Coordinates of N, CA, C and O in Angstrom, one line a residue:
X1 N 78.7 8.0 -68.3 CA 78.1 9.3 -68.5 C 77.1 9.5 -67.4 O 76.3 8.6 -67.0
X2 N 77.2 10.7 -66.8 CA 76.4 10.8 -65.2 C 75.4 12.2 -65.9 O 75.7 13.3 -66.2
X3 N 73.8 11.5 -65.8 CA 73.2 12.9 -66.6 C 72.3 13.2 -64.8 O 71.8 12.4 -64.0
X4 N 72.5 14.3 -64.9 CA 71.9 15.3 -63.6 C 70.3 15.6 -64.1 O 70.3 16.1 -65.2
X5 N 69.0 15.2 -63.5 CA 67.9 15.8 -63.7 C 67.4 16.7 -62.3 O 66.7 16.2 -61.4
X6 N 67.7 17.8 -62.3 CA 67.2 18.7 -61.4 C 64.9 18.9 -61.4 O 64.1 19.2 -62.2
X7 N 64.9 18.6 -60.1 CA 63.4 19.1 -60.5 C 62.7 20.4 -59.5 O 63.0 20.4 -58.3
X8 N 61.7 21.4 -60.2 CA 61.6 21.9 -59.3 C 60.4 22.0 -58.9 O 59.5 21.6 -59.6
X9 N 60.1 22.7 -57.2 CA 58.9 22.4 -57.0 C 57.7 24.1 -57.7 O 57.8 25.4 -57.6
X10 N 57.0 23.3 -58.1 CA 56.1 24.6 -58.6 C 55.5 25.3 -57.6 O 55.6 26.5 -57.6
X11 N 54.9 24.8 -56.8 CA 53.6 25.7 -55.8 C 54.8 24.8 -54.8 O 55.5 23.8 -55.0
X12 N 54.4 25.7 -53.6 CA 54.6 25.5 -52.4 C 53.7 26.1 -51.6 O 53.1 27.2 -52.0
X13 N 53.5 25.5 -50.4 CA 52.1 26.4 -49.8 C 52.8 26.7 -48.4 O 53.8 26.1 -48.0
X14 N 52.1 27.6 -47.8 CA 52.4 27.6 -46.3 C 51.5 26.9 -44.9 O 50.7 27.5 -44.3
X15 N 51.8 25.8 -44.5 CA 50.8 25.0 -43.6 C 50.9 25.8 -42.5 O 49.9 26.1 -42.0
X16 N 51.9 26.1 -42.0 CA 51.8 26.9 -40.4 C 52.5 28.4 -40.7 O 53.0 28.8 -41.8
X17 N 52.4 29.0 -39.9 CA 53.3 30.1 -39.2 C 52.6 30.7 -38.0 O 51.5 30.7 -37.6
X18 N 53.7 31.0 -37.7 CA 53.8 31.8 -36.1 C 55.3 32.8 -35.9 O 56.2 32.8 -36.8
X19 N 55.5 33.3 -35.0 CA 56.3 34.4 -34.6 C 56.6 35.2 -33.1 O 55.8 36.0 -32.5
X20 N 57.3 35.0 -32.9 CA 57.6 35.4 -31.6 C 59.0 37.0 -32.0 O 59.8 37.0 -32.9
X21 N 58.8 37.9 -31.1 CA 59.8 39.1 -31.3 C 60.4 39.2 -32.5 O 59.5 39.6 -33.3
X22 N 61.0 39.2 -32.9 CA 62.0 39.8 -34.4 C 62.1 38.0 -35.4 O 62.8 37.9 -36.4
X23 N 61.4 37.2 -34.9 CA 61.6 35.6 -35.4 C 60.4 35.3 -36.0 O 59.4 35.4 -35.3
X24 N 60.1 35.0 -37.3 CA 58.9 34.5 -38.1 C 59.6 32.9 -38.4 O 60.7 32.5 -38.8
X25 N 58.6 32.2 -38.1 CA 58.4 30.9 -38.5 C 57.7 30.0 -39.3 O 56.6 29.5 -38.8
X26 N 58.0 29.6 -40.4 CA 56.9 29.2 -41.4 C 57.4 27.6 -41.7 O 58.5 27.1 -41.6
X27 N 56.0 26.8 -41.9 CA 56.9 25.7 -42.5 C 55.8 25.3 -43.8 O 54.8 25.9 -44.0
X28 N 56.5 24.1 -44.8 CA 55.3 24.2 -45.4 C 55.8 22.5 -46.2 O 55.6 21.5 -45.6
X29 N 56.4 22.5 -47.5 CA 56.3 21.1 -48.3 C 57.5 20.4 -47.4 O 58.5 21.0 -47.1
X30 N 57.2 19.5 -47.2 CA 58.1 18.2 -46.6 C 58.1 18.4 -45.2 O 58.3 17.4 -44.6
X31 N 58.0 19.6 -44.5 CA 57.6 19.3 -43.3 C 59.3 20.6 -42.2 O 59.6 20.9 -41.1
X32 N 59.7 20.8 -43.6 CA 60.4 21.5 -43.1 C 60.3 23.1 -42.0 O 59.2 23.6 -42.2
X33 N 60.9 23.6 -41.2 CA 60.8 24.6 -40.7 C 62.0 25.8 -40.8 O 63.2 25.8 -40.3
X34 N 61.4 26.9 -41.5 CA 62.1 28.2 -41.7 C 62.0 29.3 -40.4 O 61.0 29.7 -39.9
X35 N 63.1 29.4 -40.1 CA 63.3 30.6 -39.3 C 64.0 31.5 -40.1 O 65.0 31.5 -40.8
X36 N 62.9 32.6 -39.8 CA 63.4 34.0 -40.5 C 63.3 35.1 -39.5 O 62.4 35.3 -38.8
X37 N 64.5 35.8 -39.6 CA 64.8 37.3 -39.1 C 63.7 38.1 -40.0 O 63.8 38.3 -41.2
X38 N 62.6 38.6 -39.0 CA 61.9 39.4 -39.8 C 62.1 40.7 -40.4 O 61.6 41.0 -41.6
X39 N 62.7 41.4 -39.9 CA 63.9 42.7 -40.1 C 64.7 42.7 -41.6 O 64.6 43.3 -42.7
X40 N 65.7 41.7 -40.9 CA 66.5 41.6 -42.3 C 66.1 40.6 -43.8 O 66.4 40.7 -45.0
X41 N 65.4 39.5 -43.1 CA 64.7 38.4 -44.0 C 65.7 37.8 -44.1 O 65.5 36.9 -45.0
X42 N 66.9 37.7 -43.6 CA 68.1 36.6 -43.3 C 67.3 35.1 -43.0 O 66.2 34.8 -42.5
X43 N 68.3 34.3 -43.7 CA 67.3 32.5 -42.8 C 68.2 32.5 -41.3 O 69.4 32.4 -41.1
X44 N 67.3 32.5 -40.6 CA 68.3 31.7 -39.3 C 68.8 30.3 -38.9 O 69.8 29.9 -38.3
X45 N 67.2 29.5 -39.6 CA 67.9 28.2 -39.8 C 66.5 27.5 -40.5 O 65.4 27.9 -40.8
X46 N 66.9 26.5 -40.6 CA 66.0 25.2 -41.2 C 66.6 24.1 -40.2 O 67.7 23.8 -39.9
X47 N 64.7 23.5 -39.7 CA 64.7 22.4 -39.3 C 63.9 21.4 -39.6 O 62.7 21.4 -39.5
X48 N 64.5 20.5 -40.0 CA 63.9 19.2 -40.8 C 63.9 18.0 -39.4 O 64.8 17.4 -38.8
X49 N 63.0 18.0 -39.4 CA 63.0 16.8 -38.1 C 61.5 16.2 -38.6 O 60.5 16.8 -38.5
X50 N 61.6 14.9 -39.1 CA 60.1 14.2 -39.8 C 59.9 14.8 -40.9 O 60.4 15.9 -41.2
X51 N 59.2 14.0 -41.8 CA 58.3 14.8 -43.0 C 56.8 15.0 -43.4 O 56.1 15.3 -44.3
X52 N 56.6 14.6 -42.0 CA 54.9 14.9 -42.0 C 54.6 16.6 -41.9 O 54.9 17.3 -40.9
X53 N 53.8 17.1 -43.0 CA 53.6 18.2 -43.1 C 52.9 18.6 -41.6 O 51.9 18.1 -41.1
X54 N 54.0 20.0 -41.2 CA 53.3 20.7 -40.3 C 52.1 21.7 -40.0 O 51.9 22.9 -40.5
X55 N 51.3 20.9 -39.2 CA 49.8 21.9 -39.2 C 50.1 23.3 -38.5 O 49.7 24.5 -38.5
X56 N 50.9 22.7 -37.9 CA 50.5 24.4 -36.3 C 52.0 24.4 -35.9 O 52.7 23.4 -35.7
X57 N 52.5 25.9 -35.8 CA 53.5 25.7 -35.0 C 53.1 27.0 -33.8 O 52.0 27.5 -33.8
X58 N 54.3 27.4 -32.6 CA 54.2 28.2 -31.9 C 55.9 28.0 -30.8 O 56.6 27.1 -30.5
X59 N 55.8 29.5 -30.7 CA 57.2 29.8 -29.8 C 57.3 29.7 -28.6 O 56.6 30.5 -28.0
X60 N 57.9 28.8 -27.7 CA 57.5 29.1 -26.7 C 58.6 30.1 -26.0 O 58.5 30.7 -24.9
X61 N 59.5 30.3 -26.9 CA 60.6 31.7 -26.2 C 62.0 31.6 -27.5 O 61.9 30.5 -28.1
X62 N 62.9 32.3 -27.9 CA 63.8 32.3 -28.4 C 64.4 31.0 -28.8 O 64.9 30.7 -29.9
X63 N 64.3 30.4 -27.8 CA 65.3 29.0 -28.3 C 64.3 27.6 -28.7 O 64.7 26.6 -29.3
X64 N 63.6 27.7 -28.3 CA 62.3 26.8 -28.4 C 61.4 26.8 -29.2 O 60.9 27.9 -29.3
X65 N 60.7 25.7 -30.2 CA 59.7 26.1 -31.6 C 59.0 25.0 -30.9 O 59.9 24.2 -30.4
X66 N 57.3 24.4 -30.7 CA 56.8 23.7 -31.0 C 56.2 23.4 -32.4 O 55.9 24.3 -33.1
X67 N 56.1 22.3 -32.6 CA 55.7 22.1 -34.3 C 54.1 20.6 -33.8 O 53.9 19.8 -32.9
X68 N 53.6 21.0 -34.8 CA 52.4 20.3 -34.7 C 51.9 19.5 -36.0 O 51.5 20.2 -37.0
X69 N 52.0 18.3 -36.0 CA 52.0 18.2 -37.6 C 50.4 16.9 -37.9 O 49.6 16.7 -37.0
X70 N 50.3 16.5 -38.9 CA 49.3 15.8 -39.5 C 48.7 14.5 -38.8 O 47.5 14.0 -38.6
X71 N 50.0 14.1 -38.5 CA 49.9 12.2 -37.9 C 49.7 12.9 -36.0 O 49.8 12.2 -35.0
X72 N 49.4 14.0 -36.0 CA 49.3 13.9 -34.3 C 50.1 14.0 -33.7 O 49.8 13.8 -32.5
X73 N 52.0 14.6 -34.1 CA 52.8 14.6 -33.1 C 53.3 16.2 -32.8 O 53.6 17.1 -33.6
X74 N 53.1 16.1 -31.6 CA 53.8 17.3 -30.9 C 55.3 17.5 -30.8 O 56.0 17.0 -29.9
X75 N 55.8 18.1 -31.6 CA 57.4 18.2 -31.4 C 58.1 19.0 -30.8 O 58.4 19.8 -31.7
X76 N 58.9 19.5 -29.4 CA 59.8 20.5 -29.0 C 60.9 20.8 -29.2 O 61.7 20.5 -28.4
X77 N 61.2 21.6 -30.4 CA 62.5 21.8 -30.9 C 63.0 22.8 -30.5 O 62.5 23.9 -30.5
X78 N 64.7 22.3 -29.8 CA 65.6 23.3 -29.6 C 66.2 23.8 -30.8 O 66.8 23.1 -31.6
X79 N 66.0 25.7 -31.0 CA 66.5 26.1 -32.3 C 67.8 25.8 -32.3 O 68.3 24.9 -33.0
X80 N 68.7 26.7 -31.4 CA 70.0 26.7 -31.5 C 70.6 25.1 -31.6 O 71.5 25.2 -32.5
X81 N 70.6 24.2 -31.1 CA 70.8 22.8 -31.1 C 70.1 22.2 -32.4 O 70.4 21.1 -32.8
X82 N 69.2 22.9 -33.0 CA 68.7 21.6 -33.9 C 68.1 20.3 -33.7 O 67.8 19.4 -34.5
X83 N 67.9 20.5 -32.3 CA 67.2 18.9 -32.1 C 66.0 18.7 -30.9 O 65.8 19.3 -29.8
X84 N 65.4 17.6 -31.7 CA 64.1 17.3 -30.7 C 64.3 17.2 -29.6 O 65.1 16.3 -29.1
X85 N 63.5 18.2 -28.8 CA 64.3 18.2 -26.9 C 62.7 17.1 -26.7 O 62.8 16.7 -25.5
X86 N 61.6 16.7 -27.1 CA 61.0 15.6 -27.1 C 59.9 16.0 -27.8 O 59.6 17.2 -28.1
X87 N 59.2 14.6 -28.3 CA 57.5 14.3 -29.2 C 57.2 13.8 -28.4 O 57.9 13.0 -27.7
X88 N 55.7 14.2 -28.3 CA 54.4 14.1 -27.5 C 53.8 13.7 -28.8 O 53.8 14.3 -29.9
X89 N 52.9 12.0 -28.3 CA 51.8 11.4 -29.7 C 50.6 12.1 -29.0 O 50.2 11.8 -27.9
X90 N 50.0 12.9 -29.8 CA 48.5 13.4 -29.0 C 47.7 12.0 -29.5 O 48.1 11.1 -30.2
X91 N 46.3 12.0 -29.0 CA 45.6 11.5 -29.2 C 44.3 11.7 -30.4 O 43.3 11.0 -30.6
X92 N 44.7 13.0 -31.4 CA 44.4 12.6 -32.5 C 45.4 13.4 -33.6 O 46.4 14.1 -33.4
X93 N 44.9 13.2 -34.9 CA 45.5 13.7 -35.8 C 45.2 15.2 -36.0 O 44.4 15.9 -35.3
X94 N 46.2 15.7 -37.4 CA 45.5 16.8 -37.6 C 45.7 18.2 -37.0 O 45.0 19.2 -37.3
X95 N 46.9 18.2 -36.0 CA 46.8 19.4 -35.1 C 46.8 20.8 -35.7 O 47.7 21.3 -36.3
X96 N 45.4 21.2 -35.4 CA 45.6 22.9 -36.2 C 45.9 23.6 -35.1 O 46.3 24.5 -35.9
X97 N 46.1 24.0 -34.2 CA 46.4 25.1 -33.0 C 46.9 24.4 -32.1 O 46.5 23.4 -31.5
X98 N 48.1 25.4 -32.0 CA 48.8 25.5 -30.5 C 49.0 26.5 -29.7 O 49.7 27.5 -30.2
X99 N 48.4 26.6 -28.5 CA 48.0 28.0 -27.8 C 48.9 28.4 -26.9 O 48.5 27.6 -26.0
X100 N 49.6 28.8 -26.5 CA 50.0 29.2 -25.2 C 49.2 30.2 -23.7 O 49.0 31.3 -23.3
X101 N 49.0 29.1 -23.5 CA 48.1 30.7 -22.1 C 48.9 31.2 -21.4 O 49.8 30.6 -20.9
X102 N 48.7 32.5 -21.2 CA 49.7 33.7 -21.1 C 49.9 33.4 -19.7 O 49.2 32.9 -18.9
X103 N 51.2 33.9 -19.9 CA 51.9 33.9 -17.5 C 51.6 32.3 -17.2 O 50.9 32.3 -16.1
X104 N 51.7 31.2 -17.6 CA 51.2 29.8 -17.2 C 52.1 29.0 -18.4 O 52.3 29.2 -19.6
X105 N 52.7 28.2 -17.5 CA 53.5 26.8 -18.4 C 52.4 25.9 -19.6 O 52.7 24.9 -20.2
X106 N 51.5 26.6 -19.5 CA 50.5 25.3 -20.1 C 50.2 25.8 -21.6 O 50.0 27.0 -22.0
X107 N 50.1 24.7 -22.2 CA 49.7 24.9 -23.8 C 48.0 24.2 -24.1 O 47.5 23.4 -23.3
X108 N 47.4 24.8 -25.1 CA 46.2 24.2 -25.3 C 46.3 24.0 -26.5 O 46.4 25.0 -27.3
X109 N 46.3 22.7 -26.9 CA 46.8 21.8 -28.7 C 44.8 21.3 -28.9 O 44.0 20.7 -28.1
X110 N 44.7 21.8 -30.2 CA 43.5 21.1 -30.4 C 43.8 20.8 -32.1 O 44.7 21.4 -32.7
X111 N 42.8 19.7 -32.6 CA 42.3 19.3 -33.7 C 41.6 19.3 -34.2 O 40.8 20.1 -33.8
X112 N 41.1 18.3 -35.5 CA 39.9 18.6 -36.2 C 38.4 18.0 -35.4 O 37.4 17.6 -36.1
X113 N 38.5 18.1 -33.9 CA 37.6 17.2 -33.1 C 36.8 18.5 -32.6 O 36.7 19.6 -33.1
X114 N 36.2 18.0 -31.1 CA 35.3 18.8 -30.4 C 35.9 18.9 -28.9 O 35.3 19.0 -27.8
X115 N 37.6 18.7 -29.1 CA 38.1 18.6 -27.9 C 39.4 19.6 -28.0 O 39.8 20.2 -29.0
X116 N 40.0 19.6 -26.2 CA 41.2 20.7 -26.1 C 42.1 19.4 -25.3 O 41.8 18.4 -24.6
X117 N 43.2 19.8 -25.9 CA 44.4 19.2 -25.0 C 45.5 20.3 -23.9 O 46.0 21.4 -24.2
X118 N 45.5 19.5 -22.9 CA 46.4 20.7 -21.8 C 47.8 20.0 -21.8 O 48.0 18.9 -21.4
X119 N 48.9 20.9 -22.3 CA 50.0 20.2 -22.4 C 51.2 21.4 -21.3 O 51.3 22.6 -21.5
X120 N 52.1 20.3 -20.3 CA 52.7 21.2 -19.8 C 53.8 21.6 -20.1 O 54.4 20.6 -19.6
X121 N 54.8 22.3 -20.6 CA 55.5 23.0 -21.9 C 57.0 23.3 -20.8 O 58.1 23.6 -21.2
X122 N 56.6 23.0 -19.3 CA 57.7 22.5 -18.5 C 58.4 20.8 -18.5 O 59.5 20.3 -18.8
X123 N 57.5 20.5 -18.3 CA 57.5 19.1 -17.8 C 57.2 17.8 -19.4 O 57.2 16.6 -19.5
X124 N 56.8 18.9 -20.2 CA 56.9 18.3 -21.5 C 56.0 16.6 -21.8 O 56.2 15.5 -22.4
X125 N 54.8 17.3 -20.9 CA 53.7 15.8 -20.9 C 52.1 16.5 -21.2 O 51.8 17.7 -21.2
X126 N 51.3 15.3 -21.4 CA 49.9 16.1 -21.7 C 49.3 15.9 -20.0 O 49.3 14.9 -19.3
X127 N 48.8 17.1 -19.8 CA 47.9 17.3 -18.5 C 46.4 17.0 -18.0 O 46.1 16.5 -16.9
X128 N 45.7 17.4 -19.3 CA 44.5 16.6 -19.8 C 44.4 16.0 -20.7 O 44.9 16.5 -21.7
X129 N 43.9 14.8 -20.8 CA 43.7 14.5 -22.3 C 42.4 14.6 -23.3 O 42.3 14.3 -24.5
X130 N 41.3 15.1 -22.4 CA 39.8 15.6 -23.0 C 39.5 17.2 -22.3 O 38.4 17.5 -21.9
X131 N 40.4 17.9 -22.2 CA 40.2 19.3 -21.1 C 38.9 19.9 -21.2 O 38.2 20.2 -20.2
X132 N 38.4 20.1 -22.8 CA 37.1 20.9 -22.4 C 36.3 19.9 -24.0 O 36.9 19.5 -25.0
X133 N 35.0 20.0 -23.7 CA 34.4 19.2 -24.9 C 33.2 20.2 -25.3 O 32.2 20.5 -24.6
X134 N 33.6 20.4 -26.3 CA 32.7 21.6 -27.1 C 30.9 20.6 -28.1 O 31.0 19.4 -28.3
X135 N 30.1 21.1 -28.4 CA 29.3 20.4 -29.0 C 29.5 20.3 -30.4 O 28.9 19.4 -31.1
X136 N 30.5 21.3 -31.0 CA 30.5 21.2 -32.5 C 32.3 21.1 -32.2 O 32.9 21.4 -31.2
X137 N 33.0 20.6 -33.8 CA 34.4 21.0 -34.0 C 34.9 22.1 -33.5 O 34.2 23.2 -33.7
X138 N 36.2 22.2 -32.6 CA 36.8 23.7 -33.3 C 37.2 24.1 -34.1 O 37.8 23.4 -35.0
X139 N 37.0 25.3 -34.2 CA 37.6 26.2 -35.4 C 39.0 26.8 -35.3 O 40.1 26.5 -35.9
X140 N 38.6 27.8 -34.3 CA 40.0 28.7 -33.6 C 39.7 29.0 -32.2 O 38.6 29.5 -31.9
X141 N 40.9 28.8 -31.4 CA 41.0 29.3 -30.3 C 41.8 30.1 -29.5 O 42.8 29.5 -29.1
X142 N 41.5 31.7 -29.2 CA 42.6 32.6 -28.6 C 42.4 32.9 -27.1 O 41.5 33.3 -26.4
X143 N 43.7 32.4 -26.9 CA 43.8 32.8 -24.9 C 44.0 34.3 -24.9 O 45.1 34.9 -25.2
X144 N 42.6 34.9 -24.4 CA 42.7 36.1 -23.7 C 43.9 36.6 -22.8 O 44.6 37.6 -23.1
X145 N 43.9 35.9 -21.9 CA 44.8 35.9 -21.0 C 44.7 34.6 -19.9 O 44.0 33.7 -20.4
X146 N 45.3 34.3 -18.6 CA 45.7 32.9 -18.3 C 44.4 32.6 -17.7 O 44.5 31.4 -17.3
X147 N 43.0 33.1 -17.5 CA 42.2 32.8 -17.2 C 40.8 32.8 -18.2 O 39.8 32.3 -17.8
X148 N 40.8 33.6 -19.8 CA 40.1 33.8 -20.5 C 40.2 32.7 -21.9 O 41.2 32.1 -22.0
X149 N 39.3 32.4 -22.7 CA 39.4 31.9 -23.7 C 38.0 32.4 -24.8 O 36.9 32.4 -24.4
X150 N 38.4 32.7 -26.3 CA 37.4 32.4 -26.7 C 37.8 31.5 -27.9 O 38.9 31.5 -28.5
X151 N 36.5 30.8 -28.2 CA 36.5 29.6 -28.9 C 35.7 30.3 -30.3 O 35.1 31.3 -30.1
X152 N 35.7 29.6 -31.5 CA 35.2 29.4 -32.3 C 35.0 28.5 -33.2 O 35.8 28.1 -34.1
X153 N 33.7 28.0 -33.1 CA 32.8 26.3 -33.7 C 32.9 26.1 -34.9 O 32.7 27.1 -35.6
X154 N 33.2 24.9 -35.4 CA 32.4 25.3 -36.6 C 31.1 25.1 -37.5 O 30.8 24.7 -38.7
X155 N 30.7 25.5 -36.8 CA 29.0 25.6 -36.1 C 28.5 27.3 -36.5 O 27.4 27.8 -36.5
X156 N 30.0 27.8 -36.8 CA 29.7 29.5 -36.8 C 29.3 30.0 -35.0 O 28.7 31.0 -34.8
X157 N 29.7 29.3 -33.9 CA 29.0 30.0 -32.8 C 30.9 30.3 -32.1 O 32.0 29.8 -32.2
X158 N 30.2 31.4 -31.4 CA 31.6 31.7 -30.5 C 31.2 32.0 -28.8 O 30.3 32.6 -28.2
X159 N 32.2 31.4 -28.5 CA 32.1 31.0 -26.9 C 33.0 31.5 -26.3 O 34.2 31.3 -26.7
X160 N 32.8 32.2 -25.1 CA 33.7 32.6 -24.2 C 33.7 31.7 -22.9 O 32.7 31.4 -22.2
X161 N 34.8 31.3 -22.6 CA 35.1 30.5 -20.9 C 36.3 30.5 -20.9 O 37.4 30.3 -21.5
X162 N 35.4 31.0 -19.4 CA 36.3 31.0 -18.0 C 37.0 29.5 -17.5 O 36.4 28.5 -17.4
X163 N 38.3 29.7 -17.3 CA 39.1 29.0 -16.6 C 39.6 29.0 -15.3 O 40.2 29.9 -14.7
X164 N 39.3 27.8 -14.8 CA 39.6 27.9 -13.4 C 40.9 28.3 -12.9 O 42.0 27.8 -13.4
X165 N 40.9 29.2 -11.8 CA 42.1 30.0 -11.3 C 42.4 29.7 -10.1 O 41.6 29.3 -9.3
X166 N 43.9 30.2 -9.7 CA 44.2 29.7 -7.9 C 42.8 30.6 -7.3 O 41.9 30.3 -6.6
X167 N 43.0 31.7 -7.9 CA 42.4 32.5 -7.5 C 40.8 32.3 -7.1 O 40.4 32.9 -6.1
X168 N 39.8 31.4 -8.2 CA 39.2 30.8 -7.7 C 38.7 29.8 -6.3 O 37.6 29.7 -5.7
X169 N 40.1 28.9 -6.4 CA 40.0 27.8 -5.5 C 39.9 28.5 -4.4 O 39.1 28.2 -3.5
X170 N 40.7 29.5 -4.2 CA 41.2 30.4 -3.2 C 39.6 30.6 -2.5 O 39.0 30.1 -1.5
X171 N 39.2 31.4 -3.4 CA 37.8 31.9 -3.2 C 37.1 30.8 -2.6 O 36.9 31.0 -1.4
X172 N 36.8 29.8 -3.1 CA 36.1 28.8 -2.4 C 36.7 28.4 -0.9 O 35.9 28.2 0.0
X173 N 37.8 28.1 -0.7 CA 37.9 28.0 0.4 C 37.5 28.5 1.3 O 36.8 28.1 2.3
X174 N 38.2 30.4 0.9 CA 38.1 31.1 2.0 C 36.2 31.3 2.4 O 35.8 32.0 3.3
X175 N 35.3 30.7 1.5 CA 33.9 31.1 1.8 C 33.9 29.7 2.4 O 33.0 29.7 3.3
X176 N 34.3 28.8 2.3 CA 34.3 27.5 3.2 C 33.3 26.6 2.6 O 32.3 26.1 3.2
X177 N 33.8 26.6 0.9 CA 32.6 26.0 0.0 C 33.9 24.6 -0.3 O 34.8 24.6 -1.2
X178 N 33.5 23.6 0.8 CA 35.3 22.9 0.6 C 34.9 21.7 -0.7 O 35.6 21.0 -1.4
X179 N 33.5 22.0 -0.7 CA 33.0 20.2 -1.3 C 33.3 20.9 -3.0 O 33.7 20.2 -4.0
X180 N 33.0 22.3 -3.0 CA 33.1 22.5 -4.9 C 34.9 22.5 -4.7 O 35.7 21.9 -5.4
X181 N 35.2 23.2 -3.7 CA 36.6 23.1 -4.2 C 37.2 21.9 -4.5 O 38.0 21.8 -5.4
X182 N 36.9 20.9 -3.8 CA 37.2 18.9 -3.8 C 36.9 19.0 -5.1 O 37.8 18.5 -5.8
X183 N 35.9 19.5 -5.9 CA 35.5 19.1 -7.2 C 36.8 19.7 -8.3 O 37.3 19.0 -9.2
X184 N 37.1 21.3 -7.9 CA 37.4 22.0 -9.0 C 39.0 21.3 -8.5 O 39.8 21.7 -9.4
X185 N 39.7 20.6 -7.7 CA 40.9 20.3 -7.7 C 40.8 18.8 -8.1 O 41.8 18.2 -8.2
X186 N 39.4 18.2 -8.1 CA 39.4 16.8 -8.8 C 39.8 17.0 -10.8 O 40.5 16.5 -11.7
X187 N 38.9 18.3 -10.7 CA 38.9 18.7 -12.4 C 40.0 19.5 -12.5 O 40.1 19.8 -13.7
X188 N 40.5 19.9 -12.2 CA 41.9 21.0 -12.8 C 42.8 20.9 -11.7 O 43.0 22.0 -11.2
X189 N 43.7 19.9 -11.1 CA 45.2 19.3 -10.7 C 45.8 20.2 -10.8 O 47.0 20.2 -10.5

């Protein structure tokens, strides 16, 4: 005699979402990830890759999901394929945001710390590994655009900075300021 005990889950919460064009992305108990057609609310797929509950996710285009989860790992998932195109171990746990700066390959992943990580979303490696060090935790951080940022502490303070640009470096050259520019290409490669 084969007795079946079905169980079910009562609460379920939502740890991340994000969305890119007509695609919502949520993930939540076990670590799984839902793709949904926002329109029709069709599933487009589920992707189970680990079971460490995901903190942060983000699109980086149609076929591509980064997922950000608890133990610190950066995941790049090919949707259509279903599989890890690679994991990045950050250097801490906990990842609540993942940023994309607008017109630029680069991602800005932070945690429950006083730091930013610069990850390149081409070449699929971390760029900085302390990029900018704030005095309190972050809270949230939105890329204005590929040179703006504002930050929120949680400290309650909010901060706007500027990021260095070609356009910058440019500038310093062409004023023939070569010693800051030596600096701003020692700090931003």
């Amino acid at each position: 005699m084969f007795i079946c005990f079905k169980t079910r889950v009562k609460k379920n919460f939502v740890s991340a979402i994000t969305f890119h064009k007509n695609l919502l992305a949520v993930s939540g108990y076990g670590g799984a990830i839902f793709i949904i057609d926002i329109y029709s609310g069709a599933n487009k797929s589920v992707h189970l890759h680990g079971t460490s509950r995901k903190s942060a996710l983000c699109f980086l285009n149609e076929h591509t999901i980064i997922s950000g989860d608890n133990e610190g790992n950066l995941q790049l998932i090919s949707i259509p394929n279903d599989n890890v195109i690679k994991t990045i171990n950050l250097p801490f746990r906990k990842i609540n945001q993942i940023i994309p700066i607008p017109n630029t390959k680069y991602l800005i992943v932070h945690a429950n710390t006083n730091t930013m990580v610069i990850i390149d979303s081409k070449e699929y490696k971390i760029i900085h590994n302390n990029y900018i060090e704030f005095e309190d935790d972050i809270h949230v951080v939105e890329a204005l655009d590929s040179k703006t940022l504002v930050v929120s502490l949680k400290n309650q303070k909010i901060l706007h900075v500027e990021l260095p640009s070609r356009e910058r470096l440019s500038s310093l050259i062409l004023h023939n300021s070569l010693d800051a520019a030596y600096e701003l290409i020692a700090r931003e490669p």
